[in-house]
Short mmCIF file of C-alpha atoms in Angstrom, two decimals:
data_model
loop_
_atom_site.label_atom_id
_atom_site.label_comp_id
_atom_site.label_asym_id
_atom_site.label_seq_id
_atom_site.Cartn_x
_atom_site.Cartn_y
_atom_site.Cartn_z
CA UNK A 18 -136.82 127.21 -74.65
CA UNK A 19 -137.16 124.78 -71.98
CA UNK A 20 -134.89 123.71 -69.33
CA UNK A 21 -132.95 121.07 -70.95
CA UNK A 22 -132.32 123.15 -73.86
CA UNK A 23 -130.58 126.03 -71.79
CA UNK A 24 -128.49 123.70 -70.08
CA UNK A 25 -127.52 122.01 -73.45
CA UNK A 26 -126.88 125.64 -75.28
CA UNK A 27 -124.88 127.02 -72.31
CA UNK A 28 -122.81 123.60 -71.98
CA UNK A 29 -122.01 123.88 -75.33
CA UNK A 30 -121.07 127.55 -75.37
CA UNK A 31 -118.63 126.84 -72.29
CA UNK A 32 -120.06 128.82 -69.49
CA UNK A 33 -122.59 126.75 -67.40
CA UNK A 34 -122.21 127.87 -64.16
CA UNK A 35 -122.72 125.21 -61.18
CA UNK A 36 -125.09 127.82 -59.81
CA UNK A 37 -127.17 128.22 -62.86
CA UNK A 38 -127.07 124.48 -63.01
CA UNK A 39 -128.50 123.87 -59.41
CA UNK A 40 -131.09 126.48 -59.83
CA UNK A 41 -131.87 124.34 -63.01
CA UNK A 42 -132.39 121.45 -60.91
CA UNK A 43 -134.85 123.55 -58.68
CA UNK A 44 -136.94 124.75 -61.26
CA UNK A 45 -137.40 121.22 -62.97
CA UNK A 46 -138.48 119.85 -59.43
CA UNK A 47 -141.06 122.97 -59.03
CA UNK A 48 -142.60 122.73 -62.47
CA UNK A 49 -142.51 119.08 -62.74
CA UNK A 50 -142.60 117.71 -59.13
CA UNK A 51 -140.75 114.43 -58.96
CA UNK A 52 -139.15 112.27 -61.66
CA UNK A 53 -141.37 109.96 -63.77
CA UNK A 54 -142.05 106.75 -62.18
CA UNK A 55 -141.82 103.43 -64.00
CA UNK A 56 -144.95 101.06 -64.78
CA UNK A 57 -144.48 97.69 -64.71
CA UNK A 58 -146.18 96.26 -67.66
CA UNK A 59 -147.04 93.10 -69.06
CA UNK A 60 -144.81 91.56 -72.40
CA UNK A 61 -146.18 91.48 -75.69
CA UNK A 62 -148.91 89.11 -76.43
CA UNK A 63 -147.23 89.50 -80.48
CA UNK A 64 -143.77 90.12 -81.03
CA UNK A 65 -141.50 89.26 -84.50
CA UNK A 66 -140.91 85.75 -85.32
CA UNK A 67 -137.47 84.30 -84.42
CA UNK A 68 -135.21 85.65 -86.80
CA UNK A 69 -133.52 83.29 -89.18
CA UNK A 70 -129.88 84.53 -89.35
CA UNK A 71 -130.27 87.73 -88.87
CA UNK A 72 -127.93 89.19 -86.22
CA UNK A 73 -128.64 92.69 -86.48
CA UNK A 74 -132.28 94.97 -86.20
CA UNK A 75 -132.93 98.66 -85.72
CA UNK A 76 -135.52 100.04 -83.58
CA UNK A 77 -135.88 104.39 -83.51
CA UNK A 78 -137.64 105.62 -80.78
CA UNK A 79 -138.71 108.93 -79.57
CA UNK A 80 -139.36 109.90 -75.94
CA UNK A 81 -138.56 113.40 -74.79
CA UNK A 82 -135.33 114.62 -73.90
CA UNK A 83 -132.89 111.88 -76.24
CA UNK A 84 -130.01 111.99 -73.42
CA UNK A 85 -132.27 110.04 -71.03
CA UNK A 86 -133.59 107.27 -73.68
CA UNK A 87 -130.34 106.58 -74.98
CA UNK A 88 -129.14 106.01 -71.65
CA UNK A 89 -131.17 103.41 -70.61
CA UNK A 90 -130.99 101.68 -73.89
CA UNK A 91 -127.21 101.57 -73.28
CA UNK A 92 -127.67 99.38 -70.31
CA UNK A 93 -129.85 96.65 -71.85
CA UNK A 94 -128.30 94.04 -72.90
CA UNK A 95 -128.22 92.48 -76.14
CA UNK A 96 -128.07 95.86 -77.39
CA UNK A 97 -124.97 96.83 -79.58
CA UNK A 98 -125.41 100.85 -79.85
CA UNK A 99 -127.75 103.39 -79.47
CA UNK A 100 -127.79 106.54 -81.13
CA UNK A 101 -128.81 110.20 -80.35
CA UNK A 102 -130.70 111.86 -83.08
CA UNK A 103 -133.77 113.34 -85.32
CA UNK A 104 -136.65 111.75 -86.77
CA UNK A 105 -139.92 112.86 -88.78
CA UNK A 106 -138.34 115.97 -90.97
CA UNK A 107 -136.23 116.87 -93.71
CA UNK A 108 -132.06 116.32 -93.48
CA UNK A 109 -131.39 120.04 -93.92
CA UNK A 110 -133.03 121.12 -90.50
CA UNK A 111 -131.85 117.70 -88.95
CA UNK A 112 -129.76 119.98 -86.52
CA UNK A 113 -130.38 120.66 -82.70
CA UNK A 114 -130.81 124.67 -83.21
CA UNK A 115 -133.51 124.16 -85.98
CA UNK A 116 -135.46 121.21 -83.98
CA UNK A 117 -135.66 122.80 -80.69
CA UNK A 118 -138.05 125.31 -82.19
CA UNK A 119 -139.82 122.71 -82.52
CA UNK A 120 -141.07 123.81 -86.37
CA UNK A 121 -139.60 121.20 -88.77
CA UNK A 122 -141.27 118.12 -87.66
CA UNK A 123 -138.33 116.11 -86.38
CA UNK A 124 -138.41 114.77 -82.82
CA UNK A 125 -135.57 113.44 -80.70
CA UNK A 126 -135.06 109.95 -81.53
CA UNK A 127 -132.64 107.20 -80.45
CA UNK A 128 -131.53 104.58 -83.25
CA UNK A 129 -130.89 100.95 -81.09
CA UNK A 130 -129.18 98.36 -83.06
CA UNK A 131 -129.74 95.48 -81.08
CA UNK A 132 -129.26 91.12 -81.62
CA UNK A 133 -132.76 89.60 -82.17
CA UNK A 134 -131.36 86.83 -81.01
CA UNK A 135 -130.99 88.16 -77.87
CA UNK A 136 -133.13 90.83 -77.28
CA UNK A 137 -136.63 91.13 -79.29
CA UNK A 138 -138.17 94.32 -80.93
CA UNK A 139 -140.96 93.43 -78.29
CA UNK A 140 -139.04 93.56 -75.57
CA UNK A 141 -136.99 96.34 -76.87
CA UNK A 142 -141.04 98.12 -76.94
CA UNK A 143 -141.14 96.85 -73.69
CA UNK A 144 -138.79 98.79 -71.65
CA UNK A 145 -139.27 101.69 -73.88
CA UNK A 146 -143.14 102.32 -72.96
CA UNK A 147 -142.05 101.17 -69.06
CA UNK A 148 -138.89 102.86 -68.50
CA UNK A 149 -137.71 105.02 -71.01
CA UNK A 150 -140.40 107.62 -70.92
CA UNK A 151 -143.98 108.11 -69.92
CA UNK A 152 -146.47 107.21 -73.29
CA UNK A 153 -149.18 108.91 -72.07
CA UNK A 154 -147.73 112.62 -72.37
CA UNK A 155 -148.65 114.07 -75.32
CA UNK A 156 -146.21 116.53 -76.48
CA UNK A 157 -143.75 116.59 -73.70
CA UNK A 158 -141.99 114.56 -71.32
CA UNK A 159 -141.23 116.04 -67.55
CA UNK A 160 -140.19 119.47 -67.74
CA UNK A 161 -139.70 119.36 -71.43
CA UNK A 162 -142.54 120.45 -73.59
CA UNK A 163 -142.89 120.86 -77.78
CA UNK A 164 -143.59 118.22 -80.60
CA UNK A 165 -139.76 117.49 -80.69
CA UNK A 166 -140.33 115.66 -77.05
CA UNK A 167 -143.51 113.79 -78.65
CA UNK A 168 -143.97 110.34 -77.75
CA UNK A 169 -143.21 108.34 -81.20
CA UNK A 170 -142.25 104.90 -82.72
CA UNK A 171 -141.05 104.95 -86.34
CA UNK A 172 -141.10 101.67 -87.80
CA UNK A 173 -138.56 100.16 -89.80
CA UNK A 174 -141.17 97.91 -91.56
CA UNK A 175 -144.40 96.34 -91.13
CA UNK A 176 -143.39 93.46 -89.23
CA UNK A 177 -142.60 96.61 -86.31
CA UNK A 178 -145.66 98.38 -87.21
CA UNK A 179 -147.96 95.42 -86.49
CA UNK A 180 -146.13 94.52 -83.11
CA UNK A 181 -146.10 97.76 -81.86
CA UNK A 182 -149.81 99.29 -82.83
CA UNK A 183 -150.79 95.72 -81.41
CA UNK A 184 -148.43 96.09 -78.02
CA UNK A 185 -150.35 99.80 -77.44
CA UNK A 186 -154.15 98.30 -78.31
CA UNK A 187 -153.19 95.40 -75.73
CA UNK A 188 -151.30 97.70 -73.06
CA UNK A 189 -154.35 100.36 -73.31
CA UNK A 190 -156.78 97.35 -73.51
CA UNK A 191 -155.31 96.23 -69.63
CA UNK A 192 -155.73 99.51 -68.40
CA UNK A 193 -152.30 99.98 -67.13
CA UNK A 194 -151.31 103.51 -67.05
CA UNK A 195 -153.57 105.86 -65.82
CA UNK A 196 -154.29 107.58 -69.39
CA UNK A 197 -154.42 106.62 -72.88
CA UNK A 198 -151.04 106.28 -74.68
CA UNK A 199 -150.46 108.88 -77.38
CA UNK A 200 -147.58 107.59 -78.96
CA UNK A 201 -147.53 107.54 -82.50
CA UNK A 202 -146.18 104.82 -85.27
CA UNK A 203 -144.91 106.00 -88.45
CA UNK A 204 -143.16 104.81 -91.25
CA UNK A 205 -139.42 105.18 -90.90
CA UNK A 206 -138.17 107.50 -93.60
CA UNK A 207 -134.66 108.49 -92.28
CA UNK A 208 -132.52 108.70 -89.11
CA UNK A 209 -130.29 111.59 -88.76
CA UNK A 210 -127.59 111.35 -85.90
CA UNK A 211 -127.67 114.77 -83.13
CA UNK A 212 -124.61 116.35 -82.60
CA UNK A 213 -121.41 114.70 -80.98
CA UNK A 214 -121.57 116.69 -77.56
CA UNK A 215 -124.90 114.77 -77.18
CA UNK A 216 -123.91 111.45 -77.78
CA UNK A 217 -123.42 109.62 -74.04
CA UNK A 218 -124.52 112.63 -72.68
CA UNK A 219 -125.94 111.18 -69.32
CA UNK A 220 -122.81 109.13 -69.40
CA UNK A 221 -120.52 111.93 -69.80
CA UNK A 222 -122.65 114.32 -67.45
CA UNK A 223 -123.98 112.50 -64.29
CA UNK A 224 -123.34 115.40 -62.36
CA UNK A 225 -125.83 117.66 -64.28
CA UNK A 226 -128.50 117.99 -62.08
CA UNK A 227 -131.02 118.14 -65.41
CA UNK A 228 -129.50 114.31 -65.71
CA UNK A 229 -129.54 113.55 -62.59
CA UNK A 230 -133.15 114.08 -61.55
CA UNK A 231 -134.86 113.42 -65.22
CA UNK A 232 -132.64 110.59 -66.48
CA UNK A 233 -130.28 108.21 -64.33
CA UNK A 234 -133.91 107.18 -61.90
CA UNK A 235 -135.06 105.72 -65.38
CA UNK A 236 -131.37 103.90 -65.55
CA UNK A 237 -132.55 102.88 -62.01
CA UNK A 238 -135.52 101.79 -62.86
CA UNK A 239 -134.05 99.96 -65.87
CA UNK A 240 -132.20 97.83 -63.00
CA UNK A 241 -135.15 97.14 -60.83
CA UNK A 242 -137.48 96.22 -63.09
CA UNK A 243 -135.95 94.11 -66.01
CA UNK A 244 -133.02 92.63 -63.89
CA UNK A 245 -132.44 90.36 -66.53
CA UNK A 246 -131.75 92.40 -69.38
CA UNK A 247 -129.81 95.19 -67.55
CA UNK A 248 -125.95 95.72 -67.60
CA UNK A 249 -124.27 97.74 -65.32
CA UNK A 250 -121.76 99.27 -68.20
CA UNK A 251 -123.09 101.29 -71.05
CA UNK A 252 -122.28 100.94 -73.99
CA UNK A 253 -120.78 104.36 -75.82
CA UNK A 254 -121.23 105.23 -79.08
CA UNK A 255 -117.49 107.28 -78.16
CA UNK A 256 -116.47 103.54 -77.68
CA UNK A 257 -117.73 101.95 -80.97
CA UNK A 258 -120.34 98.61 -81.28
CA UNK A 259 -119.78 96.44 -78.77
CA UNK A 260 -121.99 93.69 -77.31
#
């Protein structure tokens, strides 16, 4: 069980201490050293064509540890809402228990429903490979380890399977992380929402050191980064689809 997940199990049962979660905090900074670090990174050379009506598009992502994804796509704008869930296995061990042993194929996803018109799947790509997690980890993200924190973009069609295998030839092609990317693209077969105590979780929880040192630099870095797209206030799934 890593870190994250006793924090999450203990928060949910009612009786995290603020001791246990400090100590939490040390241990993530001893077996992980610092916080991942952002890479700037160039936009896609192909992207979707300018949609033609449309107003609405789904992107689901996987990164690690869903509370920290989810809350930087809440801050880009252009984005409606953004989801906390399971991806890659069956609906009947959709459930955080069953996926954190990390047997039934699923791993931590986030479903963003975002305005083409205003924000592309590219770009969407974009801040995911930059920001939201590290690509190159295969099989874990930062203190959290297990195919459920696998690196993983399940396309909604073929339109996002062509702009996103292209996006990681070209991004691997320039050389600009220091290791391959690993992330895999899959069809899209379903999308099953996590639990409600999950949903705005970094939102809810600042204070959680697990949050604090894993998740809100990558909010941070959201800021610095892609000025342009960021806005300051997230955007809850407790709060409905907003723009």
């Amino acid at each position: 069980m890593s870190l994250r997940q006793i924090i999450s199990t203990h928060r949910l049962a009612g009786w995290v201490s603020g001791s246990l979660l400090a100590l939490g905090a040390t241990f993530a900074l001893v077996a992980h050293g610092t916080a991942e670090t952002a890479v700037a990174i160039p936009a896609p050379a192909m992207d979707e064509p300018a949609p033609s009506g449309a107003t609405s598009e789904t992107a689901v992502l996987s990164g690690g540890c869903f509370w920290g994804v989810q809350a930087v796509f809440q801050h880009v704008k252009g984005v409606h809402r953004v989801v906390s869930g399971y991806s890659g296995g069956a609906k009947d061990t959709a459930s955080y228990q069953q996926v954190s042993t990390g047997r039934t194929g699923h791993a931590e996803s986030v479903e963003v429903t975002f305005d083409p018109r205003l924000v592309s799947y590219g770009t969407i790509l974009q801040v995911y490979f930059s920001v939201a997690h590290n690509p190159t980890e295969l099989n874990r993200q930062g203190p959290d380890t297990g195919t459920q924190y696998r690196s993983a973009v399940f396309a909604a069609n073929d339109a996002q399977k062509e702009v996103a295998e292209a996006y990681v030839a070209q991004l691997d092609k320039a050389g600009v992380f220091a290791h391959p990317i690993v992330t895999k693209i899959s069809p899209l077969t379903a999308f099953y929402p996590a639990e409600d105590y999950h949903q705005d979780y970094a939102t809810r929880h600042p204070e959680n050191p697990y949050i604090a040192f894993n998740d809100l630099p990558k909010v941070d870095n959201l800021s610095r980064l892609f000025p342009a797209l960021y806005t300051p206030k997230a955007k809850l799934v407790s709060a409905g689809t907003t723009n």
